[in-house]
Amino acid sequence: MANLSRRKFLSRVSMTAAASVLLPTVGYSASKLFTQHTNPGSFVIAPTAHGKIKGLRVDGVNCFKGVAYGGTVSGDRRFRRPAPIEAWTGVKDALELGAPTMQPPRRGEPAPAEDCLFLNVWTPANDHKKRPVMVYTHGGGYVNGSGGAAGQDGANLARNFDVVVVETNHRLGLLGFLYLDEIAGEDYTGSGNMGVLDITAALKWVHENIAEFGGDPDNVMIFGESGGGGKTSCLYAMPETAPYFNKASIESGPGVRMLTKDLAAETTERVLKELNITKQNWRKLLDVTPNQLLEIQNKFTFIPPFQENINMPEMIGFGPVVDGVTLPNHPFDPTAPDISKDKPLITGWNEDEYAFFIMTRGEGDLTKISFDDLPAKLEPEFGKDTATIIETYRRSMPDASAPQILMAVKSITLMGLGSVEIAEKKANQKGAPVYLYNFGYKSDMKIPGTDYPMGTPHAMDISFKFNNEVPPKEGDKPFWSLAGNNPDKYIASHKMAELWTNFAKTGVPSAKEVPEWPAYNFKTRPTMRIDTKCEVINDRFSKELDMWRSINKLKTL
């Protein structure tokens, strides 16, 4: 596969940059689900390995917020493993969100801070019942987001499906992924992967403590969307993480390949140059203020959750690193990771991913292009293959307009091809099953400033799988959603949440009034299309995928 040009690459990462900035709050108003309660609740106390914490029970769910799962990661712990948690006496409040990592301020959350290792827990009861545990990793690329974003509030999943939900804040960007292994010595081994090692530390906390929250430490699912899907892809391939989870879901963020050591080292060199620090004096990095580091971080491009090519010279920025130790190999290149061969997996994408990026980039004019315009819109990314791509899609979608073909092409290349590649490589392993999906519920909204349907944009699945698309209760404050206002969204949300929670419980995604979801295989190549009415579609997009394979945009086995 030929390397992307600088212009092509920047066009692509700029979309991820938009997502990283807007994903955490895009679907929701300041009236956050965290505070939408019909009663003031009552306090509940829970023991942990380091001391007792006080949460709040509201509407049948115990919620503990801002729980420390690691010690400081500032000072001499910057770029290193966190300090141990210090035990406490008495009862510590777990009633407010913890600080997210360094990033622009987040609506309704504490000020971002370097010390950010906090998690939130939702459980039906602290009763030692051994419920399945669902540990979610937020989106926002590798530079933005938190476990406190409204659309991923875990109360409805816990209440309606009898599971325990956990979400983390963890280091991101320069603080989470600056590769210092080659210049800083043994104490900094894994520095390029601190962001995902933080999540591993949270999973260890879950293993040691979740029984006190009614969860089963031996039945843990990890899942994540967009950048969270990329991070989940890494966790699925990391030896240190392996003991702490049993199944996974990678959603609209197929992390097939990650940064190589050479590319990560080049990013480090550029950071040092920006700060006028030599490699020999790298320790001066510890004296730079967090805000200065954030300013430096913002000068770099954003790394998408996927990489088409393992040798992309323009891929300079912050994201997980194949360092040969903490992340021994690319998550799904050349094969699915042996270390998770026996762990079931879900992977898939939304049908109209690209609508989100048209919206966030203010490119509504793309919804009005003609077929004469279409080649010029695709050539910067696809070059000499553009004519083949357009011809294939015009044959497979004979009634489609030029904007519809643009949407289909951009959506499948953003998140679809990597998802198919993961499914095929996992299925080829002949171990635990893998399940491929397309989320297809159609919003009744238009892309702002246009008459073009929003469809099923990137990120809209978050509130659906968390069952947060539900009829409002009396006294609840309404919130704006990408899904629009059609009440049939409640049906699709319940079905998606039920599929995910049953997968957490059994390793097989299932739901009432949903057909049996077959594991992906090379005979029928089944995909579950998730909507108000779910259906299994065999060999979906077969002509298009054959074409993508033929031009080497989808790796064949």
Coordinates of C-alpha atoms in Angstrom, one line a residue:
M1 CA 0.0 0.0 0.0
A2 CA 1.4 3.3 -1.0
N3 CA 2.1 5.9 1.7
L4 CA -0.5 8.7 2.0
S5 CA 0.7 12.1 0.9
R6 CA 0.9 14.9 3.5
R7 CA -2.2 16.6 2.1
K8 CA -4.2 13.4 2.1
F9 CA -3.1 12.5 5.6
L10 CA -3.9 15.9 7.0
S11 CA -7.3 15.8 5.4
R12 CA -8.0 12.6 7.2
V13 CA -6.6 13.5 10.6
S14 CA -8.4 16.9 10.6
M15 CA -11.6 14.9 10.8
T16 CA -10.4 13.0 13.7
A17 CA -9.3 16.3 15.3
A18 CA -12.9 17.5 15.0
A19 CA -14.2 14.4 16.6
S20 CA -11.7 14.6 19.4
V21 CA -12.8 18.1 20.3
L22 CA -16.5 17.5 20.0
L23 CA -17.2 13.9 20.8
P24 CA -17.5 14.1 24.6
T25 CA -20.4 16.6 24.6
V26 CA -21.8 16.7 21.0
G27 CA -25.1 15.0 21.7
Y28 CA -26.0 16.5 25.0
S29 CA -26.9 19.8 26.7
A30 CA -25.4 21.0 29.9
S31 CA -28.3 19.3 31.7
K32 CA -26.2 16.1 32.0
L33 CA -27.6 12.7 32.6
F34 CA -25.4 12.6 35.7
T35 CA -27.8 15.1 37.3
Q36 CA -31.1 14.0 35.8
H37 CA -32.7 12.3 38.9
T38 CA -36.3 12.1 40.1
N39 CA -35.2 12.1 43.7
P40 CA -32.2 13.4 45.7
G41 CA -31.1 9.9 46.6
S42 CA -29.4 8.5 49.7
F43 CA -25.7 7.8 50.6
V44 CA -24.2 4.4 50.3
I45 CA -20.8 3.3 51.7
A46 CA -18.5 0.8 50.0
P47 CA -15.1 -0.6 51.1
T48 CA -12.2 -0.7 48.7
A49 CA -8.6 -2.1 49.2
H50 CA -7.4 1.4 50.3
G51 CA -10.4 2.6 52.4
K52 CA -14.1 3.3 52.4
I53 CA -15.9 5.5 49.9
K54 CA -19.3 7.2 49.9
G55 CA -21.5 7.2 46.8
L56 CA -25.1 8.1 46.1
R57 CA -28.0 5.7 45.5
V58 CA -30.6 7.3 43.1
D59 CA -33.4 5.5 41.3
G60 CA -32.2 2.1 42.0
V61 CA -28.5 2.6 41.1
N62 CA -25.5 3.2 43.3
C63 CA -23.1 5.7 41.7
F64 CA -19.5 6.3 42.9
K65 CA -17.7 9.1 41.0
G66 CA -14.2 10.3 41.1
V67 CA -12.7 7.2 42.6
A68 CA -8.9 7.1 42.5
Y69 CA -7.5 4.0 40.9
G70 CA -3.9 5.3 40.9
G71 CA -1.7 7.8 42.7
T72 CA 0.0 10.9 41.3
V73 CA 1.2 11.0 37.7
S74 CA 2.7 14.5 38.1
G75 CA 6.1 15.7 39.3
D76 CA 8.7 12.9 39.1
R77 CA 5.9 10.5 38.1
R78 CA 5.2 12.3 34.8
F79 CA 5.5 9.9 31.9
R80 CA 5.8 7.0 34.4
R81 CA 3.7 4.5 36.1
P82 CA 1.5 6.1 38.8
A83 CA 2.5 6.3 42.4
P84 CA 0.7 3.8 44.6
I85 CA -2.6 4.9 46.1
E86 CA -2.2 6.0 49.7
A87 CA -4.6 4.3 52.1
W88 CA -7.0 6.5 54.2
T89 CA -9.0 6.2 57.3
G90 CA -12.7 7.2 57.6
V91 CA -14.9 7.5 54.6
K92 CA -13.9 9.5 51.4
D93 CA -16.6 11.1 49.3
A94 CA -17.1 9.6 45.8
L95 CA -19.9 12.1 44.8
E96 CA -18.2 14.3 42.2
L97 CA -16.4 13.6 38.9
G98 CA -12.7 13.5 39.0
A99 CA -10.5 15.8 36.9
P100 CA -10.0 14.8 33.3
T101 CA -6.5 14.8 31.9
M102 CA -5.0 18.0 30.4
Q103 CA -7.2 19.3 27.5
P104 CA -9.6 22.2 26.9
P105 CA -12.1 22.7 29.7
R106 CA -15.1 20.4 29.6
R107 CA -18.6 21.5 30.2
G108 CA -20.0 20.4 33.6
E109 CA -16.7 18.7 34.7
P110 CA -13.8 19.7 37.0
A111 CA -10.9 21.6 35.5
P112 CA -8.5 19.4 33.6
A113 CA -5.4 18.4 35.6
E114 CA -2.3 16.3 35.3
D115 CA -3.4 14.1 38.1
C116 CA -6.4 12.4 36.5
L117 CA -6.5 8.8 37.4
F118 CA -10.2 8.5 38.5
L119 CA -13.0 6.2 37.6
N120 CA -16.8 6.1 38.0
V121 CA -18.9 3.0 39.0
W122 CA -22.6 2.4 38.5
T123 CA -24.1 -0.7 40.1
P124 CA -27.6 -1.9 41.0
A125 CA -26.4 -2.8 44.4
N126 CA -23.3 -3.4 46.5
D127 CA -24.4 -6.9 47.3
H128 CA -21.7 -9.4 46.1
K129 CA -24.1 -10.7 43.4
K130 CA -21.3 -11.2 40.8
R131 CA -22.8 -9.3 37.9
P132 CA -20.9 -8.9 34.7
V133 CA -18.7 -5.8 34.6
M134 CA -18.6 -3.5 31.6
V135 CA -15.5 -1.2 31.5
Y136 CA -15.9 1.5 28.9
T137 CA -13.1 3.6 27.3
H138 CA -14.3 7.0 26.0
G139 CA -13.7 8.5 22.6
G140 CA -12.1 11.8 21.7
G141 CA -9.2 10.4 19.7
Y142 CA -6.1 10.0 21.9
V143 CA -6.1 13.7 23.0
N144 CA -9.5 14.4 24.5
G145 CA -12.5 13.0 26.5
S146 CA -13.3 11.7 29.9
G147 CA -15.3 9.0 31.8
G148 CA -17.7 11.8 32.7
A149 CA -19.3 12.5 29.3
A150 CA -23.0 12.6 29.5
G151 CA -24.1 10.3 26.7
Q152 CA -22.1 7.4 28.3
D153 CA -23.7 7.7 31.7
G154 CA -23.9 4.1 33.0
A155 CA -27.0 4.3 35.2
N156 CA -29.5 3.0 32.7
L157 CA -27.3 0.0 31.7
A158 CA -26.9 -0.9 35.4
R159 CA -30.6 -0.4 36.2
N160 CA -32.2 -1.9 33.2
F161 CA -29.9 -4.8 32.5
D162 CA -28.4 -5.7 35.9
V163 CA -24.7 -5.1 35.1
V164 CA -21.9 -3.0 36.7
V165 CA -20.5 -0.2 34.6
V166 CA -17.1 1.4 35.0
E167 CA -15.5 4.3 33.1
T168 CA -12.1 5.9 33.5
N169 CA -10.2 9.1 33.1
H170 CA -6.7 8.4 31.9
R171 CA -3.7 10.3 30.5
L172 CA -4.0 11.4 26.9
G173 CA -2.0 13.3 24.3
L174 CA 1.6 14.2 25.1
L175 CA 1.3 13.2 28.8
G176 CA -0.1 9.8 27.9
F177 CA 1.9 8.8 24.8
L178 CA 5.2 10.6 24.7
Y179 CA 7.8 7.9 23.8
L180 CA 10.9 8.3 26.1
D181 CA 12.0 4.6 26.3
E182 CA 15.1 5.2 24.2
I183 CA 16.4 8.2 26.0
A184 CA 15.1 8.1 29.6
G185 CA 16.0 4.7 31.0
E186 CA 14.3 1.7 32.6
D187 CA 12.0 3.8 34.8
Y188 CA 10.3 5.1 31.7
T189 CA 9.7 1.8 30.0
G190 CA 6.2 1.9 28.4
S191 CA 6.2 5.7 28.5
G192 CA 4.7 5.8 25.0
N193 CA 1.7 3.8 26.2
M194 CA 1.0 5.3 29.6
G195 CA -2.5 6.2 28.4
V196 CA -3.5 2.6 27.8
L197 CA -1.4 1.4 30.8
D198 CA -3.5 3.7 33.0
I199 CA -6.6 1.8 31.7
T200 CA -4.8 -1.4 32.6
A201 CA -4.3 -0.1 36.1
A202 CA -8.0 0.7 36.3
L203 CA -8.8 -2.8 35.2
K204 CA -6.5 -4.1 37.9
W205 CA -8.5 -1.9 40.4
V206 CA -11.7 -3.5 39.1
H207 CA -10.2 -7.0 39.6
E208 CA -9.3 -6.2 43.2
N209 CA -12.4 -4.2 44.2
I210 CA -15.4 -4.8 42.0
A211 CA -16.8 -7.7 44.1
E212 CA -17.6 -5.1 46.7
F213 CA -19.7 -3.3 44.1
G214 CA -21.8 -6.4 43.1
G215 CA -19.5 -7.2 40.1
D216 CA -17.8 -10.4 39.0
P217 CA -14.0 -9.8 38.7
D218 CA -13.8 -12.9 36.5
N219 CA -16.4 -11.7 34.0
V220 CA -15.2 -8.3 32.6
M221 CA -15.9 -6.8 29.2
I222 CA -13.9 -3.9 27.8
F223 CA -15.5 -1.7 25.1
G224 CA -14.9 1.7 23.6
E225 CA -15.9 3.9 20.7
S226 CA -13.8 5.9 18.2
G227 CA -10.5 6.7 20.0
G228 CA -11.8 4.4 22.7
G229 CA -12.1 1.7 20.1
G230 CA -8.5 2.2 19.2
K231 CA -7.4 2.0 22.8
T232 CA -9.6 -1.1 23.3
S233 CA -7.8 -2.6 20.3
C234 CA -4.5 -2.1 22.1
L235 CA -5.7 -3.5 25.4
Y236 CA -6.9 -6.6 23.5
A237 CA -3.2 -7.1 22.4
M238 CA -1.4 -6.2 25.6
P239 CA 0.1 -9.0 27.9
E240 CA -0.2 -6.9 31.0
T241 CA -3.9 -6.3 30.4
A242 CA -4.8 -9.9 29.5
P243 CA -5.6 -11.2 33.1
Y244 CA -8.2 -8.5 33.7
F245 CA -10.8 -8.9 31.0
N246 CA -12.7 -11.7 29.3
K247 CA -14.3 -10.2 26.2
A248 CA -14.2 -6.9 24.2
S249 CA -16.0 -4.7 21.7
I250 CA -14.3 -2.3 19.3
E251 CA -16.8 0.3 18.0
S252 CA -16.2 2.8 15.2
G253 CA -12.5 2.8 16.1
P254 CA -10.7 -0.1 14.6
G255 CA -7.1 0.1 15.9
V256 CA -5.5 -2.3 13.4
R257 CA -2.1 -0.6 13.5
M258 CA -0.4 1.8 15.9
L259 CA 2.6 4.1 15.8
T260 CA 6.0 2.4 15.2
K261 CA 8.9 3.2 17.5
D262 CA 10.6 5.2 14.8
L263 CA 7.6 7.4 14.2
A264 CA 7.1 7.9 18.0
A265 CA 10.8 8.7 18.4
E266 CA 10.5 11.4 15.7
T267 CA 7.5 12.9 17.5
T268 CA 9.6 13.0 20.7
E269 CA 12.5 14.7 18.9
R270 CA 10.1 17.4 17.6
V271 CA 8.7 18.0 21.1
L272 CA 12.2 18.4 22.5
K273 CA 13.0 20.8 19.6
E274 CA 9.9 22.9 20.3
L275 CA 11.0 23.2 23.9
N276 CA 14.7 23.8 23.1
I277 CA 15.7 20.7 25.1
T278 CA 18.4 18.3 24.1
K279 CA 18.0 14.5 24.4
Q280 CA 20.7 14.5 27.1
N281 CA 18.7 17.1 29.1
W282 CA 15.3 15.3 28.6
R283 CA 14.7 15.6 32.4
K284 CA 13.8 19.3 31.8
L285 CA 10.5 17.9 30.5
L286 CA 9.6 17.3 34.1
D287 CA 9.8 21.0 34.8
V288 CA 7.6 22.2 32.0
T289 CA 4.1 23.2 33.2
P290 CA 1.2 21.1 32.1
N291 CA -0.3 24.0 30.2
Q292 CA 2.9 24.5 28.3
L293 CA 2.9 20.8 27.3
L294 CA -0.7 21.2 26.2
E295 CA 0.3 24.1 24.0
I296 CA 3.0 22.0 22.4
Q297 CA 0.6 19.1 22.0
N298 CA -1.7 21.3 20.0
K299 CA 1.0 21.9 17.4
F300 CA 0.8 18.3 16.3
T301 CA -1.7 16.5 14.1
F302 CA -4.1 14.1 15.7
I303 CA -3.5 10.4 15.3
P304 CA -6.7 8.5 14.1
P305 CA -7.6 5.2 15.8
F306 CA -6.4 3.4 12.7
Q307 CA -3.4 3.4 10.4
E308 CA -3.6 2.2 6.9
N309 CA 0.1 1.7 6.6
I310 CA 2.7 0.9 9.2
N311 CA 5.3 3.2 7.6
M312 CA 3.4 6.4 7.2
P313 CA 6.1 9.1 7.4
E314 CA 3.6 11.9 8.1
M315 CA 2.1 10.0 11.1
I316 CA 3.6 12.3 13.7
G317 CA 1.5 12.9 16.9
F318 CA 0.5 11.2 20.1
G319 CA -1.0 7.8 20.3
P320 CA -0.2 4.2 21.4
V321 CA 3.2 2.9 20.3
V322 CA 4.3 -0.6 19.3
D323 CA 7.2 -0.6 21.7
G324 CA 7.8 -4.3 21.7
V325 CA 7.2 -4.6 25.5
T326 CA 3.9 -3.2 26.7
L327 CA 2.4 -3.4 23.2
P328 CA 4.5 -6.1 21.5
N329 CA 2.9 -6.0 18.1
H330 CA 0.3 -4.0 16.1
P331 CA -3.1 -5.0 17.6
F332 CA -4.3 -6.7 14.4
D333 CA -1.4 -6.7 12.0
P334 CA -0.4 -9.1 10.6
T335 CA -2.8 -11.2 12.6
A336 CA -5.3 -11.0 15.5
P337 CA -3.4 -11.2 18.8
D338 CA -2.7 -14.7 20.1
I339 CA -2.9 -13.4 23.6
S340 CA -6.7 -12.9 23.2
K341 CA -7.4 -15.8 20.9
D342 CA -10.0 -17.2 23.4
K343 CA -11.7 -13.9 24.1
P344 CA -14.9 -13.1 22.2
L345 CA -15.1 -9.9 20.3
I346 CA -17.6 -7.5 18.7
T347 CA -16.5 -5.0 16.1
G348 CA -18.3 -2.7 13.7
W349 CA -19.2 0.8 12.6
N350 CA -22.1 3.2 11.8
E351 CA -23.5 3.4 8.4
D352 CA -23.1 7.2 7.9
E353 CA -20.0 7.9 9.9
Y354 CA -19.0 10.8 7.7
A355 CA -22.1 12.9 8.4
F356 CA -20.6 13.7 11.8
F357 CA -17.4 15.1 10.2
I358 CA -19.4 17.1 7.6
M359 CA -21.2 18.6 10.5
T360 CA -18.2 19.4 12.8
R361 CA -16.1 20.8 9.9
G362 CA -18.9 23.0 8.6
E363 CA -18.7 21.4 5.1
G364 CA -22.4 21.3 4.3
D365 CA -21.6 22.1 0.7
L366 CA -20.5 18.5 0.3
T367 CA -24.2 17.5 0.5
K368 CA -24.9 19.4 -2.8
I369 CA -22.2 18.1 -5.1
S370 CA -22.9 16.7 -8.5
F371 CA -21.3 13.7 -10.2
D372 CA -19.1 16.1 -12.1
D373 CA -17.8 17.3 -8.7
L374 CA -17.3 13.9 -7.1
P375 CA -13.9 12.9 -8.6
A376 CA -12.3 16.1 -7.2
K377 CA -13.7 15.4 -3.7
L378 CA -12.2 11.9 -3.7
E379 CA -8.9 12.2 -5.6
P380 CA -7.0 13.9 -2.8
E381 CA -7.4 10.7 -0.8
F382 CA -7.6 8.0 -3.4
G383 CA -5.6 9.3 -6.3
K384 CA -5.5 7.0 -9.3
D385 CA -8.1 4.6 -7.8
T386 CA -10.8 7.3 -7.7
A387 CA -12.4 6.3 -11.0
T388 CA -12.6 2.6 -10.0
I389 CA -14.1 3.6 -6.6
I390 CA -16.8 5.8 -8.2
E391 CA -17.6 3.2 -10.9
T392 CA -18.0 0.4 -8.3
Y393 CA -20.3 2.5 -6.1
R394 CA -22.4 3.7 -9.0
R395 CA -23.0 0.1 -10.0
S396 CA -23.8 -1.1 -6.5
M397 CA -25.9 2.0 -5.6
P398 CA -27.6 2.8 -9.0
D399 CA -30.2 5.2 -7.5
A400 CA -27.8 7.1 -5.3
S401 CA -26.9 10.7 -5.7
A402 CA -23.3 12.0 -5.7
P403 CA -23.5 13.1 -2.0
Q404 CA -24.8 9.6 -1.1
I405 CA -21.9 7.9 -2.8
L406 CA -19.5 10.3 -1.2
M407 CA -21.1 9.5 2.2
A408 CA -20.8 5.7 1.6
V409 CA -17.2 5.8 0.4
K410 CA -16.0 8.1 3.2
S411 CA -17.9 6.2 5.9
I412 CA -16.6 2.8 5.1
T413 CA -13.1 4.0 4.7
L414 CA -13.1 5.9 7.9
M415 CA -14.3 3.0 10.2
G416 CA -15.6 0.2 8.1
L417 CA -12.6 -1.3 6.3
G418 CA -10.6 -1.6 9.6
S419 CA -13.6 -3.2 11.3
V420 CA -13.9 -5.8 8.5
E421 CA -10.2 -6.4 8.6
I422 CA -10.4 -7.1 12.4
A423 CA -13.3 -9.4 12.0
E424 CA -11.6 -11.4 9.3
K425 CA -8.3 -11.7 11.1
K426 CA -10.1 -12.7 14.3
A427 CA -12.3 -15.3 12.5
N428 CA -9.2 -16.7 10.8
Q429 CA -7.7 -17.4 14.2
K430 CA -10.3 -20.1 14.8
G431 CA -10.6 -19.3 18.4
A432 CA -13.3 -17.4 20.3
P433 CA -16.0 -15.9 18.0
V434 CA -16.1 -12.4 16.5
Y435 CA -19.4 -10.6 15.7
L436 CA -19.5 -7.9 13.0
Y437 CA -22.2 -5.2 13.1
N438 CA -23.5 -2.1 11.3
F439 CA -25.4 0.4 13.4
G440 CA -28.1 1.8 11.1
Y441 CA -30.8 3.7 13.0
K442 CA -31.6 6.8 11.0
S443 CA -31.9 10.1 12.9
D444 CA -34.8 12.4 11.8
M445 CA -32.4 15.4 11.9
K446 CA -30.7 17.1 9.0
I447 CA -27.0 18.0 8.9
P448 CA -27.1 21.6 10.3
G449 CA -27.3 24.1 7.5
T450 CA -28.4 21.6 4.9
D451 CA -31.4 19.5 3.8
Y452 CA -29.3 16.3 3.9
P453 CA -30.3 13.6 6.4
M454 CA -28.0 13.1 9.3
G455 CA -28.5 9.3 9.0
T456 CA -26.3 7.3 11.4
P457 CA -23.4 9.5 12.1
H458 CA -20.2 8.8 14.0
A459 CA -20.8 8.8 17.8
M460 CA -24.5 8.5 17.7
D461 CA -24.2 4.8 18.8
I462 CA -22.9 5.9 22.2
S463 CA -26.2 6.9 23.8
F464 CA -27.9 3.9 22.2
K465 CA -25.7 1.2 23.6
F466 CA -25.8 2.9 27.0
N467 CA -29.6 2.9 26.8
N468 CA -29.7 6.6 27.2
E469 CA -32.2 7.1 24.4
V470 CA -35.2 6.5 26.7
P471 CA -38.5 8.3 27.3
P472 CA -37.9 11.2 29.8
K473 CA -39.4 10.8 33.3
E474 CA -41.4 13.5 34.9
G475 CA -39.0 16.0 36.3
D476 CA -36.2 15.1 34.0
K477 CA -34.6 17.9 31.9
P478 CA -34.6 17.2 28.2
F479 CA -31.3 16.8 26.3
W480 CA -30.4 17.3 22.7
S481 CA -29.4 14.2 20.8
L482 CA -27.9 13.4 17.5
A483 CA -30.7 10.8 17.2
G484 CA -33.4 13.4 16.9
N485 CA -36.9 13.2 18.3
N486 CA -38.6 10.1 16.8
P487 CA -39.7 7.9 19.7
D488 CA -38.8 4.7 17.8
K489 CA -35.2 5.5 18.8
Y490 CA -36.1 4.1 22.2
I491 CA -36.7 0.7 20.6
A492 CA -33.4 0.7 18.8
S493 CA -31.5 1.9 21.9
H494 CA -33.0 -0.9 24.1
K495 CA -32.1 -3.6 21.5
M496 CA -28.5 -2.4 21.1
A497 CA -28.0 -2.1 24.9
E498 CA -29.5 -5.6 25.4
L499 CA -27.2 -7.1 22.7
W500 CA -24.2 -5.5 24.4
T501 CA -25.1 -6.5 28.0
N502 CA -26.0 -10.0 27.0
F503 CA -22.6 -10.2 25.3
A504 CA -21.1 -9.0 28.6
K505 CA -23.0 -11.7 30.5
T506 CA -22.4 -14.7 28.1
G507 CA -19.9 -13.8 25.4
V508 CA -22.8 -14.1 22.8
P509 CA -24.7 -10.9 21.8
S510 CA -28.5 -11.6 21.9
A511 CA -31.7 -9.8 22.6
K512 CA -35.5 -10.4 22.5
E513 CA -37.1 -9.8 19.1
V514 CA -33.6 -9.8 17.5
P515 CA -32.6 -12.7 15.2
E516 CA -29.7 -14.9 16.3
W517 CA -26.4 -13.1 15.5
P518 CA -24.1 -15.6 13.9
A519 CA -20.4 -15.4 14.5
Y520 CA -18.5 -14.0 11.5
N521 CA -17.3 -16.7 9.2
F522 CA -15.9 -16.9 5.6
K523 CA -18.8 -18.9 4.2
T524 CA -21.7 -16.4 4.8
R525 CA -19.8 -13.4 6.2
P526 CA -22.8 -12.3 8.4
T527 CA -23.3 -8.7 9.6
M528 CA -25.9 -7.7 12.2
R529 CA -27.6 -4.5 11.1
I530 CA -28.9 -2.8 14.3
D531 CA -32.0 -0.7 14.1
T532 CA -35.6 -0.7 15.4
K533 CA -35.8 -3.9 13.5
C534 CA -32.5 -5.8 13.5
E535 CA -31.5 -8.1 10.7
V536 CA -28.6 -10.4 9.7
I537 CA -27.2 -9.5 6.3
N538 CA -24.9 -12.0 4.7
D539 CA -21.9 -10.8 2.7
R540 CA -22.9 -7.2 3.0
F541 CA -21.1 -4.7 0.8
S542 CA -19.5 -7.7 -1.1
K543 CA -18.9 -5.9 -4.4
E544 CA -17.5 -2.8 -2.6
L545 CA -15.2 -4.9 -0.4
D546 CA -13.9 -6.9 -3.3
M547 CA -13.0 -3.6 -4.9
W548 CA -11.3 -2.3 -1.8
R549 CA -9.3 -5.5 -1.6
S550 CA -8.3 -5.2 -5.3
I551 CA -6.8 -1.7 -4.7
N552 CA -5.2 -2.8 -1.5
K553 CA -7.2 -0.6 0.8
L554 CA -8.5 -3.7 2.7
K555 CA -5.9 -6.4 3.5
T556 CA -6.8 -9.8 2.3
L557 CA -5.8 -12.8 4.3

